[in-house]
Structure formats: C-alpha cells, structure tokens
PDB file of C-alpha atoms and ligand atoms in Angstrom:
ATOM      1  CA  MET A   1     -13.927  -3.019  -8.428  1.00  0.00           C
ATOM      2  CA  ARG A   2     -13.744  -4.165  -4.792  1.00  0.00           C
ATOM      3  CA  GLN A   3     -11.887  -1.831  -2.505  1.00  0.00           C
ATOM      4  CA  LEU A   4      -8.619  -3.041  -0.985  1.00  0.00           C
ATOM      5  CA  ILE A   5      -7.862  -2.393   2.672  1.00  0.00           C
ATOM      6  CA  ALA A   6      -4.135  -2.944   3.213  1.00  0.00           C
ATOM      7  CA  GLY A   7      -2.353  -2.855   6.567  1.00  0.00           C
ATOM      8  CA  ASN A   8       1.258  -1.724   6.804  1.00  0.00           C
ATOM      9  CA  TRP A   9       2.662  -2.891  10.137  1.00  0.00           C
ATOM     10  CA  LYS A  10       5.989  -1.141   9.458  1.00  0.00           C
ATOM     11  CA  MET A  11       8.734  -2.234  11.913  1.00  0.00           C
ATOM     12  CA  ASN A  12       6.270  -3.557  14.478  1.00  0.00           C
ATOM     13  CA  GLY A  13       5.313  -7.063  15.462  1.00  0.00           C
ATOM     14  CA  LEU A  14       6.972  -9.950  17.287  1.00  0.00           C
ATOM     15  CA  THR A  15       5.524 -13.449  17.121  1.00  0.00           C
ATOM     16  CA  GLU A  16       3.001 -12.962  19.925  1.00  0.00           C
ATOM     17  CA  GLN A  17       1.660  -9.657  18.561  1.00  0.00           C
ATOM     18  CA  ALA A  18       1.507 -10.959  14.991  1.00  0.00           C
ATOM     19  CA  ALA A  19      -0.620 -13.895  16.109  1.00  0.00           C
ATOM     20  CA  ALA A  20      -2.812 -11.596  18.207  1.00  0.00           C
ATOM     21  CA  ILE A  21      -3.625  -9.520  15.114  1.00  0.00           C
ATOM     22  CA  ALA A  22      -3.766 -12.226  12.433  1.00  0.00           C
ATOM     23  CA  GLY A  23      -5.986 -14.627  14.403  1.00  0.00           C
ATOM     24  CA  PRO A  24      -8.911 -12.187  14.791  1.00  0.00           C
ATOM     25  CA  LEU A  25      -8.444 -11.015  11.192  1.00  0.00           C
ATOM     26  CA  ARG A  26      -8.824 -14.571   9.971  1.00  0.00           C
ATOM     27  CA  ARG A  27     -12.106 -14.915  11.883  1.00  0.00           C
ATOM     28  CA  GLY A  28     -13.369 -11.411  11.034  1.00  0.00           C
ATOM     29  CA  ALA A  29     -12.613 -11.359   7.316  1.00  0.00           C
ATOM     30  CA  ASP A  30     -15.389 -13.681   6.179  1.00  0.00           C
ATOM     31  CA  GLY A  31     -18.220 -11.923   4.418  1.00  0.00           C
ATOM     32  CA  LEU A  32     -16.493  -8.562   4.059  1.00  0.00           C
ATOM     33  CA  GLY A  33     -17.289  -6.691   0.850  1.00  0.00           C
ATOM     34  CA  CYS A  34     -13.667  -5.672   0.274  1.00  0.00           C
ATOM     35  CA  ASP A  35     -10.265  -7.305  -0.201  1.00  0.00           C
ATOM     36  CA  LEU A  36      -8.012  -7.457   2.862  1.00  0.00           C
ATOM     37  CA  LEU A  37      -4.208  -7.483   2.984  1.00  0.00           C
ATOM     38  CA  VAL A  38      -1.658  -7.337   5.794  1.00  0.00           C
ATOM     39  CA  CYS A  39       2.006  -6.457   5.307  1.00  0.00           C
ATOM     40  CA  PRO A  40       3.963  -7.521   8.389  1.00  0.00           C
ATOM     41  CA  PRO A  41       7.729  -7.108   8.778  1.00  0.00           C
ATOM     42  CA  ALA A  42       9.661  -9.635   6.680  1.00  0.00           C
ATOM     43  CA  THR A  43      10.508 -11.714   9.770  1.00  0.00           C
ATOM     44  CA  MET A  44       6.808 -12.316  10.395  1.00  0.00           C
ATOM     45  CA  ILE A  45       5.596 -13.037   6.846  1.00  0.00           C
ATOM     46  CA  GLY A  46       5.929 -16.821   7.150  1.00  0.00           C
ATOM     47  CA  THR A  47       4.210 -16.896  10.551  1.00  0.00           C
ATOM     48  CA  VAL A  48       1.360 -14.629   9.455  1.00  0.00           C
ATOM     49  CA  ALA A  49       0.922 -16.435   6.125  1.00  0.00           C
ATOM     50  CA  HIS A  50       0.668 -19.709   8.045  1.00  0.00           C
ATOM     51  CA  ILE A  51      -2.054 -18.316  10.323  1.00  0.00           C
ATOM     52  CA  LEU A  52      -3.968 -16.857   7.374  1.00  0.00           C
ATOM     53  CA  VAL A  53      -3.605 -19.711   4.888  1.00  0.00           C
ATOM     54  CA  GLY A  54      -6.924 -20.463   3.187  1.00  0.00           C
ATOM     55  CA  SER A  55      -8.508 -17.289   4.620  1.00  0.00           C
ATOM     56  CA  ALA A  56      -9.767 -14.173   2.835  1.00  0.00           C
ATOM     57  CA  VAL A  57      -6.748 -12.159   4.039  1.00  0.00           C
ATOM     58  CA  ALA A  58      -3.711 -11.835   1.761  1.00  0.00           C
ATOM     59  CA  VAL A  59      -0.136 -11.216   2.926  1.00  0.00           C
ATOM     60  CA  GLY A  60       2.470  -8.858   1.522  1.00  0.00           C
ATOM     61  CA  GLY A  61       5.943  -7.474   2.157  1.00  0.00           C
ATOM     62  CA  GLN A  62       6.908  -3.849   2.786  1.00  0.00           C
ATOM     63  CA  ASP A  63       9.824  -3.638   0.335  1.00  0.00           C
ATOM     64  CA  CYS A  64      11.979  -5.822  -1.894  1.00  0.00           C
ATOM     65  CA  HIS A  65      15.333  -5.618  -3.648  1.00  0.00           C
ATOM     66  CA  ALA A  66      15.393  -5.055  -7.400  1.00  0.00           C
ATOM     67  CA  LYS A  67      17.481  -8.198  -7.989  1.00  0.00           C
ATOM     68  CA  ALA A  68      16.322 -11.773  -7.447  1.00  0.00           C
ATOM     69  CA  SER A  69      19.455 -12.886  -5.534  1.00  0.00           C
ATOM     70  CA  GLY A  70      23.108 -12.022  -5.032  1.00  0.00           C
ATOM     71  CA  ALA A  71      25.606 -10.225  -2.813  1.00  0.00           C
ATOM     72  CA  HIS A  72      23.260  -7.761  -1.102  1.00  0.00           C
ATOM     73  CA  THR A  73      23.681  -8.283   2.614  1.00  0.00           C
ATOM     74  CA  GLY A  74      20.531  -7.678   4.589  1.00  0.00           C
ATOM     75  CA  ASP A  75      18.268  -7.286   1.584  1.00  0.00           C
ATOM     76  CA  ILE A  76      15.282  -9.445   0.632  1.00  0.00           C
ATOM     77  CA  SER A  77      14.198 -10.171  -2.933  1.00  0.00           C
ATOM     78  CA  ALA A  78      10.713 -10.351  -4.389  1.00  0.00           C
ATOM     79  CA  VAL A  79      11.185 -14.070  -5.057  1.00  0.00           C
ATOM     80  CA  MET A  80      12.012 -14.567  -1.367  1.00  0.00           C
ATOM     81  CA  LEU A  81       8.867 -12.706  -0.318  1.00  0.00           C
ATOM     82  CA  ARG A  82       6.846 -14.917  -2.616  1.00  0.00           C
ATOM     83  CA  ASP A  83       8.550 -17.989  -1.198  1.00  0.00           C
ATOM     84  CA  SER A  84       7.613 -16.846   2.339  1.00  0.00           C
ATOM     85  CA  GLY A  85       3.928 -16.681   1.493  1.00  0.00           C
ATOM     86  CA  ALA A  86       3.501 -13.106   0.241  1.00  0.00           C
ATOM     87  CA  ASN A  87       1.519 -12.197  -2.863  1.00  0.00           C
ATOM     88  CA  TRP A  88       1.895  -8.428  -2.565  1.00  0.00           C
ATOM     89  CA  VAL A  89       4.604  -5.894  -1.829  1.00  0.00           C
ATOM     90  CA  ILE A  90       4.502  -2.212  -0.846  1.00  0.00           C
ATOM     91  CA  LEU A  91       7.091  -0.210  -2.806  1.00  0.00           C
ATOM     92  CA  GLY A  92       8.293   3.384  -2.610  1.00  0.00           C
ATOM     93  CA  HIS A  93       6.711   4.158   0.772  1.00  0.00           C
ATOM     94  CA  SER A  94       7.704   7.680   1.798  1.00  0.00           C
ATOM     95  CA  GLU A  95       9.628   6.249   4.770  1.00  0.00           C
ATOM     96  CA  ARG A  96      11.771   4.221   2.338  1.00  0.00           C
ATOM     97  CA  ARG A  97      12.160   7.230   0.063  1.00  0.00           C
ATOM     98  CA  SER A  98      13.341   9.388   3.013  1.00  0.00           C
ATOM     99  CA  ASP A  99      15.159   6.811   5.216  1.00  0.00           C
ATOM    100  CA  HIS A 100      16.894   4.985   2.353  1.00  0.00           C
ATOM    101  CA  GLY A 101      17.041   7.631  -0.365  1.00  0.00           C
ATOM    102  CA  GLU A 102      14.923   5.618  -2.783  1.00  0.00           C
ATOM    103  CA  SER A 103      14.400   7.397  -6.102  1.00  0.00           C
ATOM    104  CA  ASP A 104      11.596   6.849  -8.596  1.00  0.00           C
ATOM    105  CA  ALA A 105      14.056   4.845 -10.731  1.00  0.00           C
ATOM    106  CA  THR A 106      14.798   2.559  -7.760  1.00  0.00           C
ATOM    107  CA  VAL A 107      11.090   2.059  -7.174  1.00  0.00           C
ATOM    108  CA  ARG A 108      10.549   1.279 -10.853  1.00  0.00           C
ATOM    109  CA  ALA A 109      13.279  -1.391 -10.796  1.00  0.00           C
ATOM    110  CA  LYS A 110      11.610  -2.935  -7.753  1.00  0.00           C
ATOM    111  CA  VAL A 111       8.218  -2.865  -9.491  1.00  0.00           C
ATOM    112  CA  LEU A 112       9.713  -4.866 -12.362  1.00  0.00           C
ATOM    113  CA  ALA A 113      11.244  -7.357  -9.914  1.00  0.00           C
ATOM    114  CA  ALA A 114       7.942  -7.723  -8.071  1.00  0.00           C
ATOM    115  CA  ARG A 115       6.024  -8.358 -11.295  1.00  0.00           C
ATOM    116  CA  ALA A 116       8.611 -10.887 -12.446  1.00  0.00           C
ATOM    117  CA  ALA A 117       8.223 -12.748  -9.137  1.00  0.00           C
ATOM    118  CA  GLY A 118       4.424 -12.767  -9.411  1.00  0.00           C
ATOM    119  CA  LEU A 119       3.850 -10.181  -6.669  1.00  0.00           C
ATOM    120  CA  ALA A 120       1.322  -7.378  -7.051  1.00  0.00           C
ATOM    121  CA  PRO A 121       3.070  -4.080  -6.219  1.00  0.00           C
ATOM    122  CA  ILE A 122       1.506  -1.222  -4.254  1.00  0.00           C
ATOM    123  CA  VAL A 123       3.421   1.877  -5.329  1.00  0.00           C
ATOM    124  CA  CYS A 124       3.225   4.772  -2.858  1.00  0.00           C
ATOM    125  CA  VAL A 125       3.271   8.391  -3.989  1.00  0.00           C
ATOM    126  CA  GLY A 126       2.597  11.641  -2.163  1.00  0.00           C
ATOM    127  CA  GLU A 127       3.728  15.178  -1.613  1.00  0.00           C
ATOM    128  CA  THR A 128       5.361  16.789   1.424  1.00  0.00           C
ATOM    129  CA  GLU A 129       3.626  19.600   3.248  1.00  0.00           C
ATOM    130  CA  ALA A 130       5.988  22.172   1.715  1.00  0.00           C
ATOM    131  CA  GLN A 131       5.208  20.897  -1.774  1.00  0.00           C
ATOM    132  CA  ARG A 132       1.451  21.154  -1.122  1.00  0.00           C
ATOM    133  CA  VAL A 133       1.767  24.666   0.292  1.00  0.00           C
ATOM    134  CA  ALA A 134       3.774  25.598  -2.826  1.00  0.00           C
ATOM    135  CA  GLY A 135       0.924  24.357  -5.029  1.00  0.00           C
ATOM    136  CA  ALA A 136       3.097  21.580  -6.467  1.00  0.00           C
ATOM    137  CA  ALA A 137       1.280  18.509  -5.092  1.00  0.00           C
ATOM    138  CA  GLU A 138      -0.166  17.282  -8.415  1.00  0.00           C
ATOM    139  CA  GLN A 139       3.081  17.908 -10.269  1.00  0.00           C
ATOM    140  CA  VAL A 140       5.073  15.972  -7.640  1.00  0.00           C
ATOM    141  CA  VAL A 141       2.687  13.020  -7.641  1.00  0.00           C
ATOM    142  CA  GLY A 142       2.496  12.957 -11.459  1.00  0.00           C
ATOM    143  CA  GLY A 143       6.306  12.869 -11.630  1.00  0.00           C
ATOM    144  CA  GLN A 144       6.503  10.053  -9.092  1.00  0.00           C
ATOM    145  CA  LEU A 145       3.999   7.997 -11.102  1.00  0.00           C
ATOM    146  CA  ALA A 146       5.791   8.602 -14.405  1.00  0.00           C
ATOM    147  CA  GLY A 147       9.126   7.624 -12.855  1.00  0.00           C
ATOM    148  CA  SER A 148       8.015   4.674 -10.740  1.00  0.00           C
ATOM    149  CA  LEU A 149       5.549   2.693 -12.835  1.00  0.00           C
ATOM    150  CA  SER A 150       6.632   0.174 -15.461  1.00  0.00           C
ATOM    151  CA  ASP A 151       5.028  -1.114 -18.617  1.00  0.00           C
ATOM    152  CA  GLY A 152       2.775  -3.997 -17.662  1.00  0.00           C
ATOM    153  CA  PHE A 153       2.040  -2.473 -14.243  1.00  0.00           C
ATOM    154  CA  ALA A 154      -1.686  -3.040 -14.706  1.00  0.00           C
ATOM    155  CA  ASP A 155      -1.452  -6.355 -16.550  1.00  0.00           C
ATOM    156  CA  GLY A 156      -2.397  -9.822 -15.378  1.00  0.00           C
ATOM    157  CA  ALA A 157      -4.811 -11.178 -12.820  1.00  0.00           C
ATOM    158  CA  ALA A 158      -3.339  -9.034 -10.027  1.00  0.00           C
ATOM    159  CA  PRO A 159      -2.716  -5.563 -11.456  1.00  0.00           C
ATOM    160  CA  GLY A 160      -0.525  -3.157  -9.524  1.00  0.00           C
ATOM    161  CA  VAL A 161      -2.056  -0.672  -7.109  1.00  0.00           C
ATOM    162  CA  VAL A 162      -1.170   2.957  -6.393  1.00  0.00           C
ATOM    163  CA  ALA A 163      -1.390   4.419  -2.877  1.00  0.00           C
ATOM    164  CA  TYR A 164      -1.703   8.181  -2.538  1.00  0.00           C
ATOM    165  CA  GLU A 165      -0.179   9.032   0.827  1.00  0.00           C
ATOM    166  CA  PRO A 166       0.441  12.712   1.547  1.00  0.00           C
ATOM    167  CA  VAL A 167       3.635  12.592   3.602  1.00  0.00           C
ATOM    168  CA  TRP A 168       2.310  15.111   6.133  1.00  0.00           C
ATOM    169  CA  ALA A 169      -0.690  12.876   6.889  1.00  0.00           C
ATOM    170  CA  ILE A 170       1.282   9.705   7.685  1.00  0.00           C
ATOM    171  CA  GLY A 171       1.262   8.900  11.383  1.00  0.00           C
ATOM    172  CA  THR A 172       0.269  12.457  12.303  1.00  0.00           C
ATOM    173  CA  GLY A 173      -3.465  12.110  12.916  1.00  0.00           C
ATOM    174  CA  ARG A 174      -4.055  14.632  10.123  1.00  0.00           C
ATOM    175  CA  THR A 175      -5.846  13.591   6.941  1.00  0.00           C
ATOM    176  CA  ALA A 176      -6.318  15.286   3.605  1.00  0.00           C
ATOM    177  CA  THR A 177      -9.784  16.783   3.174  1.00  0.00           C
ATOM    178  CA  GLU A 178     -12.213  14.699   1.157  1.00  0.00           C
ATOM    179  CA  ALA A 179     -12.172  17.437  -1.524  1.00  0.00           C
ATOM    180  CA  ASP A 180      -8.370  17.291  -1.758  1.00  0.00           C
ATOM    181  CA  VAL A 181      -8.459  13.478  -1.903  1.00  0.00           C
ATOM    182  CA  ALA A 182     -11.057  13.626  -4.699  1.00  0.00           C
ATOM    183  CA  ALA A 183      -8.965  16.107  -6.699  1.00  0.00           C
ATOM    184  CA  MET A 184      -5.731  14.151  -6.280  1.00  0.00           C
ATOM    185  CA  HIS A 185      -7.308  10.779  -7.065  1.00  0.00           C
ATOM    186  CA  ALA A 186      -8.860  12.216 -10.241  1.00  0.00           C
ATOM    187  CA  HIS A 187      -5.420  13.543 -11.194  1.00  0.00           C
ATOM    188  CA  ILE A 188      -3.845  10.138 -10.505  1.00  0.00           C
ATOM    189  CA  ARG A 189      -6.495   8.374 -12.606  1.00  0.00           C
ATOM    190  CA  ALA A 190      -5.873  10.744 -15.523  1.00  0.00           C
ATOM    191  CA  THR A 191      -2.113  10.234 -15.178  1.00  0.00           C
ATOM    192  CA  LEU A 192      -2.500   6.443 -15.082  1.00  0.00           C
ATOM    193  CA  THR A 193      -4.582   6.517 -18.252  1.00  0.00           C
ATOM    194  CA  ALA A 194      -1.994   8.707 -19.967  1.00  0.00           C
ATOM    195  CA  LEU A 195       0.841   6.395 -18.883  1.00  0.00           C
ATOM    196  CA  LEU A 196      -0.807   2.981 -19.249  1.00  0.00           C
ATOM    197  CA  GLY A 197      -3.649   3.523 -21.720  1.00  0.00           C
ATOM    198  CA  PRO A 198      -6.994   1.808 -21.018  1.00  0.00           C
ATOM    199  CA  ALA A 199      -5.223  -0.528 -18.546  1.00  0.00           C
ATOM    200  CA  GLY A 200      -4.858   2.494 -16.261  1.00  0.00           C
ATOM    201  CA  ALA A 201      -8.550   2.100 -15.424  1.00  0.00           C
ATOM    202  CA  ARG A 202      -7.801  -1.266 -13.754  1.00  0.00           C
ATOM    203  CA  VAL A 203      -5.478   0.232 -11.148  1.00  0.00           C
ATOM    204  CA  ARG A 204      -6.976   0.719  -7.698  1.00  0.00           C
ATOM    205  CA  ILE A 205      -5.922   3.984  -6.088  1.00  0.00           C
ATOM    206  CA  LEU A 206      -5.723   3.723  -2.286  1.00  0.00           C
ATOM    207  CA  TYR A 207      -5.708   6.646   0.109  1.00  0.00           C
ATOM    208  CA  GLY A 208      -3.268   6.461   3.033  1.00  0.00           C
ATOM    209  CA  GLY A 209      -2.522   8.816   5.908  1.00  0.00           C
ATOM    210  CA  SER A 210      -4.053   8.478   9.387  1.00  0.00           C
ATOM    211  CA  VAL A 211      -7.052   6.409   8.247  1.00  0.00           C
ATOM    212  CA  LYS A 212      -8.946   5.373  11.392  1.00  0.00           C
ATOM    213  CA  PRO A 213     -12.339   3.757  12.091  1.00  0.00           C
ATOM    214  CA  ASP A 214     -13.944   7.174  12.626  1.00  0.00           C
ATOM    215  CA  ASN A 215     -12.834   8.750   9.319  1.00  0.00           C
ATOM    216  CA  ALA A 216     -12.745   5.660   7.075  1.00  0.00           C
ATOM    217  CA  ALA A 217     -16.321   5.790   5.793  1.00  0.00           C
ATOM    218  CA  GLY A 218     -15.978   9.375   4.549  1.00  0.00           C
ATOM    219  CA  LEU A 219     -12.607   8.800   2.875  1.00  0.00           C
ATOM    220  CA  LEU A 220     -13.638   5.479   1.321  1.00  0.00           C
ATOM    221  CA  ALA A 221     -16.775   7.073  -0.185  1.00  0.00           C
ATOM    222  CA  VAL A 222     -14.733   9.617  -2.171  1.00  0.00           C
ATOM    223  CA  PRO A 223     -14.858   8.969  -5.956  1.00  0.00           C
ATOM    224  CA  GLU A 224     -11.805   7.103  -7.320  1.00  0.00           C
ATOM    225  CA  VAL A 225     -10.775   5.925  -3.843  1.00  0.00           C
ATOM    226  CA  GLY A 226     -10.174   2.211  -4.349  1.00  0.00           C
ATOM    227  CA  GLY A 227      -9.336   1.426  -0.740  1.00  0.00           C
ATOM    228  CA  ALA A 228      -6.967   2.439   2.025  1.00  0.00           C
ATOM    229  CA  LEU A 229      -3.376   1.844   3.077  1.00  0.00           C
ATOM    230  CA  VAL A 230      -3.472   1.825   6.857  1.00  0.00           C
ATOM    231  CA  GLY A 231      -0.459   2.140   9.159  1.00  0.00           C
ATOM    232  CA  GLY A 232      -1.072   2.635  12.883  1.00  0.00           C
ATOM    233  CA  ALA A 233      -4.669   1.406  12.932  1.00  0.00           C
ATOM    234  CA  SER A 234      -3.688  -1.874  11.261  1.00  0.00           C
ATOM    235  CA  LEU A 235      -1.871  -2.913  14.451  1.00  0.00           C
ATOM    236  CA  ASN A 236      -5.213  -3.369  16.182  1.00  0.00           C
ATOM    237  CA  ALA A 237      -7.386  -6.097  14.622  1.00  0.00           C
ATOM    238  CA  ALA A 238     -10.668  -4.533  15.810  1.00  0.00           C
ATOM    239  CA  ASP A 239      -9.761  -1.124  14.341  1.00  0.00           C
ATOM    240  CA  PHE A 240      -8.528  -2.652  11.082  1.00  0.00           C
ATOM    241  CA  LEU A 241     -11.710  -4.693  10.713  1.00  0.00           C
ATOM    242  CA  ALA A 242     -13.833  -1.615  11.502  1.00  0.00           C
ATOM    243  CA  ILE A 243     -12.079   0.213   8.636  1.00  0.00           C
ATOM    244  CA  ALA A 244     -12.699  -2.796   6.382  1.00  0.00           C
ATOM    245  CA  ARG A 245     -16.391  -2.780   7.261  1.00  0.00           C
ATOM    246  CA  ALA A 246     -16.568   0.847   6.082  1.00  0.00           C
ATOM    247  CA  ALA A 247     -15.298  -0.229   2.631  1.00  0.00           C
ATOM    248  CA  ARG A 248     -17.348  -1.273  -0.359  1.00  0.00           C
TER     249      ARG A 248
HETATM  250  C1  PEP B 301       1.422   4.409   6.186  1.00  0.00           C
HETATM  251  O1  PEP B 301       2.503   4.447   6.727  1.00  0.00           O
HETATM  252  O2  PEP B 301       1.318   3.850   5.085  1.00  0.00           O
HETATM  253  C2  PEP B 301       0.294   5.035   6.857  1.00  0.00           C
HETATM  254  C3  PEP B 301      -0.732   5.391   6.126  1.00  0.00           C
HETATM  255  O3  PEP B 301       0.397   5.225   8.208  1.00  0.00           O
HETATM  256  P1  PEP B 301      -0.743   5.819   9.189  1.00  0.00           P
HETATM  257  O4  PEP B 301      -2.035   5.150   8.847  1.00  0.00           O
HETATM  258  O5  PEP B 301      -0.260   5.482  10.563  1.00  0.00           O
HETATM  259  O6  PEP B 301      -0.789   7.285   8.932  1.00  0.00           O
END
C-alpha cells in the first residue's frame, strides 16, 4: 500500500499563500512514490483544487456537517466539499473534539455523511498527555475507533484512513517515540480488524504530531505507519515535499 502524506493547513491560508504552496506542490509531486493530499480551509478548496486539477495531489476538507443540507448556519456539508473539488475530509481532529465538543458519535455521523457523498474520511484519534501518563492510551484510542468508525468505512475504491495523533504531540515539536508509534499502530491495526473484519487490513494508519523533514524518515519507516498527517510543516511546500520524499 502506498503511503499517504496529508497536509492539514488548519485555519491558515489566504489566496496568495494558497497559490504559493499549491503551485510548487503541483510541480514537485510528479514521480513521488506516495500519495499526496492537501486540506486547505474551506474557503480555499475551490482555488486549490483549480490549481491542482489533473495533478498527482488530491484535495480535502478539514471537517463536514453530518447532514447534506439544511438550516445549519455556518456549516458545510460533505456534498458541498465534494462540489468544491474535494475528494477527502479530515474528521474528528483533536482540535474539533476540544474546540467544538465533538464526540465519537458526532464523528461517526460525519463519517457516514462523507461516505455517502463519495469522500474518503480521515478519522483522527489520539490520547492526551494525562491519559498516556495514566497508562490509558490504548484504551482511549480503541474506544475512539469503536465509537467513530462506521460499517463500510474500509469499503470501495477509496477506503477510509485513520490518523493516530497523540494530542500532546500536535504543534508542540514533540513526537511520540518510534517504539510508542509502533506499539500504538499495531494496536490500531488489531482494533480495525476486530471492528471491520478483513477489510480492516485495507485501512492506512497515518501518524500525526510534529512531523518535520528531519524526523519523517524514521517515523515513516515504522511498521504499520501508512503515511503522515502533517500540520505546521504542510504550510511550506519545500518542507511538505521533503516529508513526501521520505515516504514509500
Ligand atoms: C495536525 O494538526 O494534524 C498536526 C499533526 O499538526 P502538527 O504537524 O503541526 O503537529
């Protein structure tokens, strides 16, 4: 399975910056041995999709509503993301879980909406520092997977993806050790197989949390690491491409 390197721009990027990142990505993506995805803010999806059309770089959203349309001021549905040029969507990022109180049930409803709209979901899971110190990391992540994933998650030509992102590693410059990543990814794989049957083997498991050009090769070589979800470093095309070149 090719690794997936996905960039989460979060709430960053006006037109000029989006073009400054997407243009070099378009030129640099040819010949890479991995899949490449960028997830700009919703306002930039159309612009970025236009720049990247016909290239090897896919485009995704960072969230969607669980319903396709209706009286939900300020929200964006999966169908709308698809209409804007996205084929992917990040769901259940820890910043959405903490800033917007998203529960596993909310994430699951969004997964179903994404699948119905033809988007491949990337479901984020991960423990807080206190949960890891308490020895509860695997239990927390297993519970998030059981609550967030839907039947059919791994079906179709674009199966869903899971991103393991320890909350304490996001945007902090700290990363999990390669041994801890290996142990957690093995646990996630076993949980996916228990939840989804043989289809669980088709799910790529990304690592996310302060992935940078200088640590990418080590993290991406860990068994069961199917790619990376990259925040800060995805805002610089050269850094993002350097991470992609470390992938297999
Ligand atoms: C993220 O927010 O998904 C993330 C991994 O951020 P960073 O790479 O900046 O830690």
